[in-house]
C-alpha cells in the first residue's frame, strides 16, 4: 500500500494529496508531527520535512519532486502541459506559491496563529501576523489579474499551479484567513477547484484545537 507521511495543515502535503487524488492513486495517510524530529521519520527524510511518499518500494521527499515524479509515471490526467512554454508557466507559479506566497503569507499567518500553538513555541508575533495579512491582499490581487485573462491560473487547463495555490489557500481558509470578498474571480476559481473529488479528503480534515469554520467545506460558500 502506498503511504504518505503528511501533516493536515501543511500546504506542501496538501499539494501532493491533491495530485495523488486527481490521478486516483490510493494512498494511506499517516499524520507526522515532523517538528518533533522523530528518528524513524528522519531516516525517511533527513531534511525533517513533510510530505514523504512511500510508493513502489521508493521513499520520496520534496513536494514538487514528488508531484513531477507522479506526472512522469502516471501521466493521466495531466497536471503539466506538453508545451514547453506552458510547462514553464506552471512551474513558475508552483514556485511562486511554494516560495514567495509561503514566505510572505502562509508562514506568517499559519506559522504564528496555528503552528506556534501546535508546536508549543509561544505566542503569535503580531508584527508577522500584520505583515501576512497585508501580503495576502497583494497575492489575491495577482491571482485576480491572472484569472481575468485565463480559465485557470497558468492557462486554459487546470494544472499543478492551481493545486499549489489551492493547497496554501485551503490551509489559510481553515483558520478563516482569506478575504474571499476581495475578488469574485478568485472566489469562483476556488469554489471550482474545491468542488473536485480530489478535494474531498482535504475538506474532511479536522485539527484538534482548531475547529473548521462554518464555510470551510461548503461548496457553495
Backbone as a ProteinNet text record, in pm:
[ID]
protein_1_A
[PRIMARY]
XXXXXXXXXXXXXXXXXXXXXXXXXXXXXXXXXXXXXXXXXXXXXXXXXXXXXXXXXXXXXXXXXXXXXXXXXXXXXXXXXXXXXXXXXXXXXXXXXXXXXXXXXXXXXXXXXXXXXXXXXXXXXXXXXXXXXXXXXXXXXXXXXXXXXXXXXXXXXXXXXXXXXXXXXXXXXXXXXXXXXXXXXXXXXXXXXXXXXXXXXXXXXXXXXXXXXXXXXXXXX
[TERTIARY]
84.2	0	88	57.9	128.5	100	197.7	181.4	238.4	160.8	205.6	215.5	336.1	358.6	336.2	242.2	197.5	155.4	128.5	58.6	-59.8	-180.6	-301	-294.6	-230.4	-224.9	-91.5	-22.4	96.1	52	72.2	32.1	109.2	231	311.8	256	210.9	143.6	14.1	-59.7	-187.4	-169.2	-64.1	-37.4	-18.3	57	78.6	-50	-125.6	-252.5	-347.5	-353.4	-439.5	-393.9	-264.2	-211.7	-241.6	-219.5	-248.3	-396.2	-481.3	-625.4	-673.6	-620.8	-661.1	-623.5	-510.7	-465.5	-519.4	-605.9	-672.4	-571.6	-469.2	-369.5	-404.1	-438	-475.8	-352.8	-371.6	-259.6	-311.6	-234.4	-264.6	-201.1	-280.4	-228.7	-180.8	-57.9	-0.6	37.1	-31.7	-1.8	133.2	216.6	352.8	375.4	405.2	440	589.8	619	756.1	848.1	793.6	876.3	934.8	880.2	934.3	1060.9	1091.8	1216.2	1235.2	1128.4	1133.1	1241.3	1315	1428.5	1384.5	1270.1	1221.8	1188.1	1126.2	1090.7	1215.6	1315.8	1439.5	1513.4	1493.6	1552.9	1482.8	1352.9	1280.1	1317.5	1334.8	1372.9	1462.6	1594	1686.8	1662	1591.1	1558.1	1453	1384.1	1287.2	1161.5	1121.8	1004.7	903.3	777.4	672.2	642.2	589.1	547.4	660.9	638.5	724.2	632.2	656.9	572.8	648.7	588.2	640	555	617.5	541.1	630.8	582.2	655.2	794.8	812.9	944.2	1038.1	991.5	1072.4	1021.1	1112.1	1075.6	1116.6	1019	1043.8	1006.1	1087.8	1063.4	1060.4	1017.6	1003.9	877.6	785.3	652.5	655.8	737.4	740.9	806.4	913.6	978.3	881.7	804.4	705.6	600.5	548.4	443	493.4	616.6	671.8	697.3	737.1	753.4	618.7	514.2	380.6	338.1	372.2	335.1	405.4	529.4	604.9	565.2	527	493	344.2	261.6	116.1	66.8	92	69.2	-76.2	-169.1	-310.6	-389.1	-470.1	-486	-364.7	-334.4	-213.2	-229.4	-126.1	-121.1	-10.2	65.3	163.9	135.3	126.7	100.4	221.1	199.3	308.1	399.2	341.4	417.3	518.4	642.1	749.5	720	666.2	635.2	525.4	426.1	316.2	364.6	454.2	510.7	592.1	664.1	740.1	647.7	536.2	445	386.3	354.4	305.5	412.9	534.3	642.9	673.9	666.2	690.7	589.8	463.9	359.8	364	400.5	419.5	526.7	637.8	744.4	698.3	616.4	562.6	488.5	399.6	320.8	401.6	485.5	561.2	677.1	725.4	835.5	786	742.1	705.7	579.1	471.6	347.2	368.2	439.2	463.8	540.1	646.8	729.6	656	576.6	513.5	377.1	309.5	173.2	156.8	171.3	142.7	225.2	353.5	442.2	410	371.1	344.4	208	107.3	-25.7	-41.4	-22.3	-33.3	76	197.4	308.9	287.3	232.6	211.5	83.2	-25.6	-156.5	-183.1	-122	-150.3	-29.2	82.3	193.5	264.5	261.8	318.8	242.3	110.7	28.8	49.8	47.1	62.5	199.4	302.8	439.2	480.5	397.5	428.9	548	553.7	668.8	633.5	527.2	495.4	377.5	367.3	253.7	281.9	176.2	196.2	269.7	351.6	419.3	324.4	270.9	168.7	223.1	351.3	410.2	408.3	438.4	433.8	291.5	196.7	56.7	10.2	44.9	6.6	68.4	195.3	263.5	199.4	162.9	97.5	-39.2	-114.8	-248.1	-240.9	-135	-116.3	-72.7	19.4	74.2	-29	-121.8	-218.7	-305.8	-327.5	-406.6	-336.8	-205.7	-127.3	-136.2	-126.3	-128.6	-267.6	-371.6	-507.1	-529.3	-474.8	-486.3	-410.6	-295.8	-218.8	-295.1	-355.4	-436	-554.9	-616.4	-727	-680.8	-563.5	-509.7	-486.9	-430.6	-407.1	-538.5	-633.7	-759.6	-851.7	-825.7	-902.7	-866.5	-749.9	-702.1	-708.3	-724.2	-713.8	-827.1	-854.5	-955.4	-902.5	-772.9	-706.6	-581.1	-510.3	-400.5	-291	-255.1	-143.7	-186.9	-317.5	-363.2	-506.2	-538.4	-677.1	-709.8	-609	-632.1	-587.5	-661.3	-619.9	-484.5	-399.9	-264.3	-216.5	-92.8	-29.9	-20.9	-18.1	-16.3	-142.9	-256.3	-382.6	-381.5	-326.2	-319.6	-224.9	-113.4	-20.5	-87.6	-155.4	-224.7	-337	-415.9	-529.3	-482.6	-366.1	-312.9	-284.1	-220.5	-190.9	-319.1	-405.5	-526.7	-621.1	-625.7	-714.5	-666.8	-535.2	-482.5	-521.3	-503.2	-539	-689.1	-766	-911.2	-959.8	-885.1	-922.4	-927.1	-844.1	-844.1	-899.2	-978.6	-1051.3	-959.8	-845.9	-751.2	-754.7	-861.7	-873.2	-998.2	-981.1	-1094.2	-1145.9	-1242.4	-1293.7	-1373.7	-1411	-1484.4	-1393.3	-1263.2	-1171.2	-1177.8	-1203.7	-1209.2	-1310.3	-1414.8	-1515.7	-1454.9	-1359.7	-1295.3	-1216.1	-1139.9	-1061.2	-1153.9	-1258.4	-1354.7	-1419.5	-1457.3	-1516.8	-1416.9	-1291.1	-1185.8	-1173.4	-1170.3	-1152.8	-1274.2	-1394	-1514.1	-1509.6	-1457.4	-1449.8	-1350.3	-1235.4	-1133.8	-1170	-1236.6	-1277.7	-1386.1	-1460.5	-1568.6	-1519.1	-1389.8	-1336.8	-1329.5	-1351.7	-1341.2	-1206.6	-1100.5	-967.6	-960.5	-1052.7	-1050.1	-1123	-1194.2	-1283.5	-1211.6	-1099	-1031.3	-976	-935.1	-883.4	-994.5	-1113.3	-1225.9	-1272.8	-1230.4	-1268.5	-1166.8	-1055.6	-952.3	-1008.1	-967.3	-1003.8	-876.1	-849.3	-728.1	-768.3	-724.6	-759	-721.4	-816.6	-793.3	-823.3	-852.5	-882.6	-1003.8	-1124.6	-1244.2	-1257.4	-1313.4	-1337.6	-1433.6	-1408.9	-1508.7	-1631.4	-1744.1	-1871	-1867	-1792.1	-1793.2	-1690.9	-1604.4	-1484.3	-1515.1	-1608	-1638.4	-1770.3	-1815.1	-1935.8	-1896.6	-1944.2	-1906.6	-1972.7	-2071.3	-2139.6	-2110.3	-1988.8	-1957.8	-1961.1
-119.7	0	125.1	217.9	346.1	419.5	491.9	561.3	702.4	800.9	940	989.1	1025.1	1087.6	1237	1292.3	1429.3	1496.3	1625.8	1695.6	1766.8	1756.8	1808.4	1954.7	2041.3	2182.9	2222	2124.9	2155	2173.8	2292.8	2313	2223.2	2188.2	2102.2	1959.2	1915.5	1785.3	1787.6	1895.4	1904.2	1905.2	1968.8	1969.5	1827	1745.4	1606.6	1525.7	1548.8	1477.8	1505.8	1630.7	1666.3	1597.4	1593.9	1528.1	1378.9	1315	1172.3	1144.4	1224.8	1202.5	1228.6	1332.6	1364	1249.6	1185	1073.2	939	944.2	825.2	720.7	768.9	680	664.6	544.7	522.2	530.9	589.9	609.4	610.2	552	558.9	685.3	766.3	889.5	863.2	900.6	886.3	1025	1072.5	1206.3	1206.6	1300.8	1309.5	1445.1	1443.2	1566.1	1591.8	1640.6	1645	1730.6	1828.9	1918.4	1845.9	1728	1651.4	1575.6	1574.8	1515.9	1370.9	1292.1	1150.5	1079.4	989.6	923.8	843.8	773.9	696.5	787.6	901.2	993.8	1053.6	1085.3	1142.5	1043.3	914.7	815.5	817.6	849	858.8	986.3	1094.8	1221.8	1299	1293.7	1363.6	1514.2	1570.6	1712.8	1741.5	1637.5	1654.6	1727.6	1716.2	1788	1691.3	1732.8	1659.8	1735.2	1662.1	1522.5	1428	1300.5	1192.5	1084.4	1040.8	940.4	809.7	702.6	567.6	501.2	471.4	421.8	333.7	213.6	124.8	91.5	78.2	45.8	164.3	283.2	404.8	494.4	567.2	668.8	803	891.4	1017.8	1137.2	1241	1364.6	1482	1597.5	1724.3	1720.2	1808.4	1803.3	1821.5	1914.2	1937.1	1819.8	1765.1	1648.4	1530.2	1512.7	1404.4	1425.1	1546.2	1573.5	1553	1592	1572.5	1424.1	1349.3	1203.7	1139.8	1180.8	1127.7	1160.8	1279.8	1321.5	1235.2	1200.2	1121.1	973.7	923.8	781.1	754.3	855.5	843.3	966.6	973.4	1098	1137	1051.2	1084.6	1074.9	1177.9	1304.2	1395.4	1471.1	1553.5	1676.9	1703.6	1825.9	1919.3	1874.2	1958.5	1951.4	2066.1	2064.3	2011.4	1975.5	1922.1	2031.2	2145	2255.2	2310.2	2330.1	2373.9	2508.8	2603.6	2735.4	2725.3	2643.2	2625.8	2555.3	2456.4	2387.7	2484.7	2572.6	2673.8	2758.7	2801.6	2887.7	2815.2	2687.9	2609.9	2603	2569.3	2556.1	2690	2797.5	2930.9	2960.6	2929.2	2959.1	2864.2	2739.8	2648.6	2705.3	2750.7	2810.7	2939.8	3017.7	3142.7	3114	3015.9	2987.1	2913.8	2820.2	2743.5	2821.7	2923.7	3004.3	3141.1	3224.2	3362.7	3369.6	3305	3308.6	3246.5	3133.9	3067.3	3158.5	3221.5	3305.8	3431.5	3489.5	3617.7	3604.4	3491.4	3478	3355.9	3236.4	3114.4	3106.1	3126.7	3115.1	3219.6	3338.6	3445.7	3430.9	3383.6	3368	3231.6	3124.1	2990.2	2967	3009.9	2988.2	3050.9	3171.5	3242.1	3199.7	3189.1	3165.3	3018.5	2928.7	2786	2709.8	2718	2629.4	2666.1	2790.8	2823.8	2750.9	2744.9	2675.4	2524.8	2471.1	2326.7	2279.4	2357.4	2317.5	2362.2	2445.4	2492.7	2586.9	2679.2	2770.8	2914	2931.8	3065.8	3130.9	3261.7	3337.4	3397.4	3426.7	3484.4	3618.1	3640	3768.2	3855.9	3959.8	4041.6	4111.1	4143.6	4208.7	4114	3986.6	3887.7	3866.7	3859.8	3842.4	3960.6	4080.3	4200.8	4200.8	4160.3	4155.6	4052.3	3936.7	3832.9	3875.5	3943.5	3990.7	4096.9	4175.1	4275.1	4208.2	4111.6	4047.7	3964.9	3902.8	3816.9	3899.7	4026.4	4112.3	4126.7	4146.9	4158.1	4029.6	3915.1	3786.6	3757	3790.1	3771.2	3861.1	3981.5	4072.2	4017.3	3956.1	3896.1	3778	3697	3585.5	3636.9	3744.1	3805.3	3845.7	3907.3	3950.9	3831.8	3724.3	3604.5	3544.2	3529.5	3462.3	3548.6	3676.7	3764.8	3742.4	3678.8	3654.4	3507.4	3418.8	3275.6	3201.8	3080.7	2998.8	2947.4	2910.8	2863.8	2948.4	2927.4	3017.1	3021.2	2905.2	2901.8	2897.5	2887.6	2878.7	2829.5	2763.8	2720.6	2586.9	2514.9	2385.7	2390.6	2320.5	2309.5	2240.1	2282.8	2228.6	2222.9	2177.5	2171.9	2310.5	2415.5	2551.5	2579.6	2531.4	2550.8	2473.4	2351.5	2272.2	2334.9	2391.1	2456.7	2575.1	2658.2	2773.7	2730.4	2632.8	2586.9	2521.6	2456.9	2394.4	2500.2	2609.8	2717.2	2785.8	2820.3	2894	2809.9	2678.9	2594.3	2584.8	2585.5	2588	2717.9	2828.7	2958.4	2970	2912.4	2917.3	2838.4	2735.7	2655.6	2742.1	2845.3	2935.8	3073.3	3076.8	3197.7	3316.5	3290.6	3397.9	3445.1	3412	3455.3	3541.7	3662.1	3750.8	3719.7	3629.3	3587.3	3697.9	3800.5	3911.7	4006	3986.6	4077.4	4058.1	3935.4	3909.1	3800	3834.6	3735.4	3632.5	3675.8	3583.8	3476.7	3517.7	3422.1	3331.4	3388.6	3308.7	3202.5	3238.8	3143.2	3033.9	3073.8	2974.9	2874.7	2925.9	2836.5	2745.1	2798.6	2715	2603.5	2634.7	2536	2425.1	2464	2362.5	2284.8	2352.4	2289.9	2184	2196.4	2101.7	1973.1	1966.5	1847	1731	1608.2	1492.3	1485	1532.9	1527.8	1606.3	1700.3	1786.9	1726.9	1616.8	1566.5	1535	1465.8	1427	1548.4	1649.6	1771.4	1844.6	1849	1916	1840.9	1715	1635.4	1647.6	1714.8	1728.6	1795.7	1743.2	1802.5	1819	1940.5	1969	1995.3	1911	1933.2	2074.1	2139.1	2274.3	2382.4	2342	2437.7	2387.4	2417.4	2369.7	2433.5	2358	2411.5	2529.7	2635.5	2743.2	2691.5	2756.3	2708.1	2692.2	2780.3	2778.8	2683.5	2622	2555.5	2446.2	2358.2	2251.9	2272.6	2399	2435.6	2464.8	2384.7	2401.6	2523.9	2580.2	2699	2819.1	2823.6	2930.4	3067.6
0	0	0	-87.7	-88.3	42.3	89.8	218.6	207.3	255.5	254.8	398.2	437.7	567.6	547.8	623.5	596.3	726	717.3	824.7	761	820.2	753.5	711.3	789.9	754.4	691.7	635.6	555.3	410.6	352.8	213.1	116.9	152.1	65.9	67	183.6	191.7	111.3	121.9	51.4	-100.1	-147.6	-291.5	-342.6	-267.9	-307.5	-294	-187.2	-170.3	-286.1	-329.4	-442.2	-570.6	-593.3	-712.9	-711.2	-597.8	-585.1	-609.6	-547.5	-559.8	-702.2	-765.5	-902.9	-997.2	-969.5	-1052.4	-1004.6	-904.1	-849.3	-801.4	-734.4	-674.6	-526.9	-486.2	-346.9	-257.9	-143.2	-51	92.5	179.8	323.4	378.5	448.8	507.8	649.8	677.7	811.2	860.3	963.2	1015	1084.3	1047.8	1101.2	1166.1	1297.2	1368.1	1344.7	1226.7	1177.7	1263.2	1332.7	1413.1	1534.9	1568.7	1680.9	1641.2	1510.6	1459.9	1506.6	1491.1	1525.8	1443.6	1508.2	1442.5	1320.3	1330.4	1215.2	1098.4	1129.5	1022.3	958.5	1039.2	985.4	896.7	922.1	832.6	696.7	697.2	569.6	494.5	568.8	507.3	603.9	584.1	673.8	682.2	583	589.4	696.1	743.9	851.9	811.6	684	634.6	575	579.7	509.5	380	279.1	280.6	242.6	277.4	231.3	176.9	55	-9.4	-22.4	28.6	10.6	-96.2	-211.7	-326.2	-412.7	-443.3	-531.7	-484.1	-353	-299.4	-287.5	-325.8	-317.5	-205.4	-143.7	-45.9	-103.4	-122.4	-191.4	-104.3	-110.6	-36.8	-133.6	-82	-155.2	-240.4	-207.4	-270.1	-420.8	-470.6	-614.6	-687.1	-629.7	-689.9	-693.5	-587.1	-582.8	-691.4	-701.9	-799.6	-942.8	-968.6	-1102.6	-1129.8	-1027.7	-1042.2	-1075.8	-1004.2	-1031.4	-1174.4	-1220	-1354.1	-1459.7	-1433.4	-1530	-1528.4	-1411.6	-1401.8	-1418.1	-1388.6	-1402.6	-1479.1	-1608.1	-1683.6	-1705.7	-1672.6	-1694.9	-1563.9	-1534.9	-1606.8	-1587.9	-1689.7	-1688.8	-1601.1	-1521.9	-1441.3	-1487.8	-1587.8	-1655.2	-1804.8	-1871.5	-2016.2	-2093.6	-2221.6	-2304.6	-2358.4	-2390.9	-2449.4	-2348.6	-2394.2	-2304.6	-2240.2	-2317.2	-2261.4	-2155.7	-2183	-2088	-1961	-1977.3	-1860.3	-1775.8	-1843.4	-1769.9	-1683	-1739	-1663.7	-1543.3	-1559.4	-1445.4	-1337.6	-1378.5	-1279.9	-1213.8	-1289.4	-1232.2	-1121.9	-1147.8	-1049.4	-929.9	-952.7	-839	-746.6	-804.7	-724.4	-657.3	-727.5	-670	-539.2	-543.4	-423.2	-316.2	-356.7	-257.9	-198	-267.8	-215.1	-167	-259.8	-226.5	-140	-184.7	-107.7	30.2	34.2	162.2	258.4	209.3	295.7	341.4	250.7	281.2	348.9	326.9	377.9	468.1	412.9	489	616	603.4	719.3	824.7	780.8	876.4	944	870.8	930	996.8	921.2	979.2	1082.7	1048.2	1138.6	1275.2	1276.5	1403	1473	1398.2	1460.2	1490.8	1415.4	1432.7	1483.7	1411.3	1443.8	1573.2	1611.9	1743.1	1853.6	1839.2	1938.8	1931	1810.5	1791.9	1840.6	1808.7	1843.6	1983.7	2046.5	2180.6	2184.6	2086.7	2079.4	2117.4	2195	2243.6	2174.5	2192.5	2142.2	2004.5	1928.8	1795.2	1799.4	1699.9	1680.9	1598.5	1661	1594.5	1470	1467.6	1350.1	1230.4	1254.4	1146.3	1097.1	1189.6	1151.5	1066.8	1108.8	1034.1	894.3	885.6	755.9	664.3	720	640.8	591.5	678.1	641.1	531	532.4	426.6	296	306.1	186.6	111	182.4	112.6	17.4	48.3	-40.8	-175.6	-172.4	-295.2	-377.3	-309.7	-379.7	-437.2	-364.6	-417.9	-540	-534.2	-650	-770.6	-745.5	-855.2	-915.1	-829.7	-879	-960	-913.7	-987	-1126.9	-1134.2	-1263.4	-1356.5	-1303	-1383.9	-1433.1	-1340.8	-1373.9	-1460	-1464	-1552	-1698.6	-1721.5	-1857.5	-1897.6	-1798.5	-1821.8	-1752.2	-1797.8	-1729.3	-1595.8	-1593.9	-1472.7	-1452.4	-1343.8	-1310.2	-1416.8	-1472	-1566.7	-1712.3	-1737.1	-1875.7	-1884.4	-1994.5	-2018	-1954.2	-1904.2	-1840.4	-1694.5	-1609.4	-1470	-1463	-1370.7	-1363.8	-1219.4	-1206.2	-1074.9	-1010.9	-1090.8	-1036.4	-955.3	-1004.8	-932.2	-801	-804.2	-681.9	-580.1	-626.5	-534.3	-465.6	-544.1	-487.3	-393.2	-436.9	-355.3	-226	-229.7	-108.7	-1.9	-41.9	53.6	100	6	42.7	127.3	103.1	183.4	327.7	347.6	484.6	554.6	485	542.3	563.6	472.3	484.2	605.4	643.7	761.1	887.2	890.1	1006.1	968.1	859.9	817.5	791.1	725.8	697.6	552.5	479.4	339.6	324.6	272.7	244.8	104.5	97.4	-33.2	-100.6	-28.2	-88.8	-167	-156.8	-226	-376.9	-421.8	-565.3	-595.5	-668.1	-706.9	-802.3	-884.6	-978.2	-903.3	-803	-724.3	-643.7	-589.4	-513.5	-602.1	-724	-817.7	-855.6	-876.6	-906.8	-792.8	-668.6	-553.5	-537.1	-557.9	-548.8	-652.4	-770.6	-879	-844.7	-792.7	-762.4	-635.7	-544.2	-418.7	-440.5	-550.2	-578.4	-644.6	-678.9	-743.2	-643.3	-688.8	-598.5	-526.7	-590.5	-528.9	-399.2	-380.2	-262.4	-142.1	-161.9	-56.5	74.1	66	190.4	263.5	187.6	249.8	324.8	266.1	332.2	456.4	468.5	586.1	699.7	676.6	780	904.9	1019.6	1147.8	1229.9	1274.2	1351.2	1496.7	1592.1	1732.7	1778.4	1842.9	1892.6	1791.7	1666.5	1560.6	1481.7	1530.4	1459.8	1322.2	1228.9	1095.6	1102.2	1023.6	1012.7	938.3	957.3	902.2	750.9	682	535.7	475.9	558.2	507	403.8	436.6	340.1	267	266.4	192.6	47.8	-43.4	-184	-247.4	-180.6	-232.4	-142.1	-86.2	10.3	-57.8
[MASK]
+++++++++++++++++++++++++++++++++++++++++++++++++++++++++++++++++++++++++++++++++++++++++++++++++++++++++++++++++++++++++++++++++++++++++++++++++++++++++++++++++++++++++++++++++++++++++++++++++++++++++++++++++++++++++++++

